[in-house]
Every structure is written in structure tokens, then in C-alpha cells.
Amino acid sequence: MTDSKTVGDFSDRDWNDEPQAVFGSDPKLVQEIYELEKKIEANFNKDFLKKPGEIVDLYYSSNEDVSFIDILSPGQYFGKNVLNWWEWIGPQFVGDLWLRNMRIYAKGITGFVYMNQIYQGDHGGQKFLWVMRQTDVLEKSNDEWRILHTHLSFAGDPRELDPASWRIDFEYKPRVMPWEAAEKGEGYGETPEEFHKRN
């Protein structure tokens, strides 16, 4: 990312803002879903604090089966609780948000998008950067795309096989593939730089 408001050094990764069609998707539908996600991104960074529930009203399905899986516990919201969650969490946002690296599937009236959600800012003088994985499942109805389901997650940073020792990888830094790390004698989850510092 080259945005002047970014906190860290992003030269070690590619934050691509161009959508990538997958599974032989219809390019026109891919573009439609991309534009919807960019509207959501703009809403986060402009009107969200004043009207957090507007994202649900404008972009989510009104079906009672709509769902949102968040990183914060209890983290599973269905039906009207999706709106309740947005209304509750909205005023707590303190940073800027970008949606990048979109891989989009779209054929007929169904689609999904996998992307990175990048959230960063300053909280009480402490700068933070969170890079999450986000998946949205969508359906086109009345010529309009609506989100049926959102799932957010962090990557885990496993140092050992014991899950109690794992850390959240907030910044999602580039890493070698685990099988390549094992061949080099590096610990699983380590960057090459971390391995060399340790040895």
C-alpha cells in the first residue's frame, strides 16, 4: 500500500487493489462484486462512525439466515443480530480500513470474495496494524448483490504443536511455506529473519 496514512513498512508485500477472477468467473459480475466491496470500504472510512448499521441496510441480505462471523468472541451473529453487532461495534472503530487482494468468484446469481482486510490506526497513542482474512458470500437478487455471509479471521503463528503456545499473526507478514521452512531447519511459522536471529 502506498497510502500516506499507513503505519508500517509495506515493501515486503503486495497489496493489490485489482480484483482477480477465479474459477472461470464472469468478468462483468466480478467487477460488480468488486465495486460493491469498494463501496463498503468507502463507507467504513467515511460514514461508518456516524451510521454503523447502514452497511447492513445497504449491503447485506435482509434474510433471517444472514450471518457474520467475527474475530471477537462470541463472534457468531445471525439474522437481526448482524445489525445489532454492527451498531454496537461501530462506535469503537478508531482507524482506517482497506480491502485488498480480492479473489472473486461470480457466476449467475452467486459469488464469493476472499480478501485481506487491513485495519490500522492509533488507539490512545499506540499505533496498531491488523491484517485479517475476510470472505464474503453473495447473492444477486433484483439486480443487486447482497452479502449473505461474512467470515473474518486472523492467521495463527504456531511455534510449536501445542495450540496454547500459538500467537495471533496481526500483521500477516510474508512467510516461507511450512515445508520449505522444515527443509531449512526453521521453526514452523518463523520468517527467515526470525530464524537467523534465533540461530
Coordinates of C-alpha atoms in Angstrom, one line a residue:
M1 CA 0.0 0.0 0.0
T2 CA 1.2 3.5 -0.7
D3 CA -1.4 5.4 1.2
S4 CA 0.3 8.1 3.3
K5 CA -1.7 7.1 6.4
T6 CA -0.2 3.7 6.6
V7 CA 1.7 2.8 9.8
G8 CA 4.3 0.2 8.8
D9 CA 6.8 -0.6 6.0
F10 CA 4.8 -2.5 3.4
S11 CA 7.6 -3.0 0.9
D12 CA 7.7 -6.7 1.9
R13 CA 4.2 -7.4 0.5
D14 CA 1.9 -6.6 -2.4
W15 CA -1.4 -5.0 -1.5
N16 CA -3.1 -5.5 -4.9
D17 CA -6.2 -3.4 -5.5
E18 CA -7.2 -5.1 -8.7
P19 CA -9.7 -8.0 -8.4
Q20 CA -8.7 -11.4 -9.6
A21 CA -11.4 -13.5 -11.2
V22 CA -11.2 -17.2 -10.1
F23 CA -12.8 -20.5 -11.3
G24 CA -13.7 -19.0 -14.8
S25 CA -15.9 -16.3 -13.4
D26 CA -18.0 -13.9 -15.4
P27 CA -15.8 -10.7 -15.6
K28 CA -18.8 -8.4 -15.6
L29 CA -20.1 -10.0 -12.4
V30 CA -16.6 -9.9 -10.8
Q31 CA -16.5 -6.2 -11.4
E32 CA -19.9 -5.7 -9.9
I33 CA -18.9 -7.5 -6.7
Y34 CA -15.6 -5.6 -6.6
E35 CA -17.4 -2.3 -6.8
L36 CA -19.8 -3.3 -4.0
E37 CA -16.8 -4.2 -1.8
K38 CA -15.2 -0.8 -2.6
K39 CA -18.4 1.0 -1.6
I40 CA -18.3 -0.9 1.7
E41 CA -14.6 0.2 2.2
A42 CA -15.5 3.8 1.5
N43 CA -18.4 3.6 4.0
F44 CA -16.0 2.3 6.7
N45 CA -13.7 5.3 6.1
K46 CA -16.4 8.0 5.8
D47 CA -19.9 7.4 7.3
F48 CA -19.4 4.4 9.4
L49 CA -18.9 6.1 12.8
K50 CA -22.0 8.2 12.3
K51 CA -24.2 5.4 10.9
P52 CA -22.6 2.0 11.5
G53 CA -25.8 0.0 10.8
E54 CA -26.0 1.5 7.3
I55 CA -23.5 -1.1 6.0
V56 CA -26.0 -3.9 6.9
D57 CA -29.0 -2.0 5.4
L58 CA -27.2 -1.2 2.2
Y59 CA -25.1 -4.3 1.5
Y60 CA -26.3 -7.3 3.5
S61 CA -29.2 -9.6 2.8
S62 CA -32.4 -9.0 4.8
N63 CA -33.0 -12.8 5.0
E64 CA -33.1 -14.1 8.6
D65 CA -30.3 -16.5 7.7
V66 CA -27.8 -13.8 7.1
S67 CA -24.6 -14.4 9.2
F68 CA -21.4 -12.6 10.3
I69 CA -18.5 -14.5 11.9
D70 CA -16.2 -12.0 13.6
I71 CA -12.8 -12.3 15.3
L72 CA -14.2 -11.1 18.7
S73 CA -16.0 -13.6 20.9
P74 CA -18.7 -14.7 20.9
G75 CA -18.2 -13.9 17.2
Q76 CA -21.2 -15.6 15.6
Y77 CA -24.1 -13.4 14.7
F78 CA -27.2 -14.4 12.8
G79 CA -30.3 -12.6 11.5
K80 CA -31.1 -9.3 13.3
N81 CA -28.0 -9.8 15.5
V82 CA -25.8 -8.9 12.5
L83 CA -27.3 -5.4 12.6
N84 CA -27.0 -5.4 16.4
W85 CA -23.3 -6.3 16.1
W86 CA -22.6 -3.5 13.6
E87 CA -24.5 -0.9 15.7
W88 CA -22.5 -2.0 18.8
I89 CA -19.0 -2.3 17.4
G90 CA -19.2 0.7 15.0
P91 CA -18.6 3.5 17.6
Q92 CA -15.4 1.6 18.7
F93 CA -13.6 1.9 15.4
V94 CA -10.6 4.1 15.7
G95 CA -8.7 3.5 12.4
D96 CA -8.8 3.3 8.7
L97 CA -9.7 0.2 6.7
W98 CA -8.8 -1.2 3.3
L99 CA -9.9 -4.2 1.4
R100 CA -7.2 -5.7 -0.8
N101 CA -6.1 -8.8 -2.7
M102 CA -9.6 -9.7 -3.8
R103 CA -10.1 -13.1 -5.4
I104 CA -13.7 -13.1 -6.7
Y105 CA -15.9 -15.9 -7.9
A106 CA -19.2 -14.9 -9.7
K107 CA -21.5 -16.9 -11.9
G108 CA -25.2 -16.4 -12.3
I109 CA -26.6 -15.1 -9.1
T110 CA -24.0 -16.4 -6.7
G111 CA -20.5 -15.3 -5.8
F112 CA -17.8 -15.1 -3.1
V113 CA -14.8 -12.9 -2.5
Y114 CA -11.7 -13.7 -0.4
M115 CA -9.6 -10.7 0.5
N116 CA -7.4 -9.2 3.1
Q117 CA -9.0 -6.6 5.4
I118 CA -6.3 -4.2 6.6
Y119 CA -7.2 -2.1 9.7
Q120 CA -4.8 0.3 11.2
G121 CA -4.7 3.5 13.2
D122 CA -3.9 4.9 16.6
H123 CA -5.5 3.9 19.8
G124 CA -4.5 6.1 22.8
G125 CA -1.2 6.9 21.2
Q126 CA -0.5 3.3 20.4
K127 CA -0.3 2.6 16.7
F128 CA -1.7 -0.7 15.5
L129 CA -2.0 -2.7 12.3
W130 CA -4.3 -5.7 11.9
V131 CA -4.3 -7.8 8.7
M132 CA -7.2 -10.2 8.6
R133 CA -8.6 -12.7 6.1
Q134 CA -12.1 -11.9 5.0
T135 CA -14.6 -14.0 3.0
D136 CA -18.0 -12.7 1.8
V137 CA -20.6 -14.9 0.2
L138 CA -23.0 -13.0 -2.0
E139 CA -26.3 -13.5 -3.9
K140 CA -27.7 -11.3 -6.7
S141 CA -31.4 -10.5 -6.2
N142 CA -33.5 -7.9 -8.0
D143 CA -30.3 -7.0 -10.0
E144 CA -28.5 -6.1 -6.8
W145 CA -25.7 -8.0 -5.0
R146 CA -26.2 -8.6 -1.3
I147 CA -23.9 -10.3 1.3
L148 CA -25.3 -13.5 2.8
H149 CA -22.3 -14.3 5.0
T150 CA -19.1 -12.7 6.2
H151 CA -16.2 -14.5 7.9
L152 CA -13.2 -12.8 9.4
S153 CA -10.1 -14.5 10.8
F154 CA -6.5 -13.8 11.8
A155 CA -3.7 -16.1 10.9
G156 CA -2.2 -18.2 13.7
D157 CA 1.5 -18.1 14.3
P158 CA 2.3 -21.6 15.5
R159 CA 5.8 -22.0 17.1
E160 CA 5.1 -25.5 18.4
L161 CA 2.5 -28.1 18.0
D162 CA 0.8 -27.0 21.3
P163 CA -2.1 -24.6 20.3
A164 CA -1.7 -22.9 23.7
S165 CA 1.6 -21.5 22.5
W166 CA 0.3 -20.0 19.3
R167 CA 0.1 -16.3 18.8
I168 CA -2.1 -14.2 16.5
D169 CA -0.3 -13.0 13.5
F170 CA -1.7 -9.5 13.5
E171 CA 0.5 -8.2 10.6
Y172 CA 0.3 -11.2 8.4
K173 CA 3.9 -10.8 7.3
P174 CA 5.1 -12.9 4.3
R175 CA 6.4 -16.3 5.3
V176 CA 8.1 -19.2 3.6
M177 CA 5.9 -22.2 3.0
P178 CA 6.0 -24.6 6.1
W179 CA 7.5 -27.5 4.1
E180 CA 10.3 -25.1 2.8
A181 CA 10.9 -23.9 6.4
A182 CA 11.2 -27.5 7.6
E183 CA 13.8 -28.3 4.9
K184 CA 15.9 -25.3 6.0
G185 CA 15.6 -26.3 9.7
E186 CA 13.5 -23.3 10.5
G187 CA 10.7 -23.4 13.0
Y188 CA 7.2 -23.5 11.6
G189 CA 5.7 -20.1 11.5
E190 CA 9.0 -18.3 11.5
T191 CA 10.1 -15.8 8.9
P192 CA 13.6 -16.4 7.6
E193 CA 14.8 -13.3 9.5
E194 CA 13.4 -14.7 12.8
F195 CA 15.2 -18.0 12.2
H196 CA 18.6 -16.3 11.6
K197 CA 18.2 -14.1 14.7
R198 CA 17.4 -17.2 16.8
N199 CA 20.4 -19.3 15.5

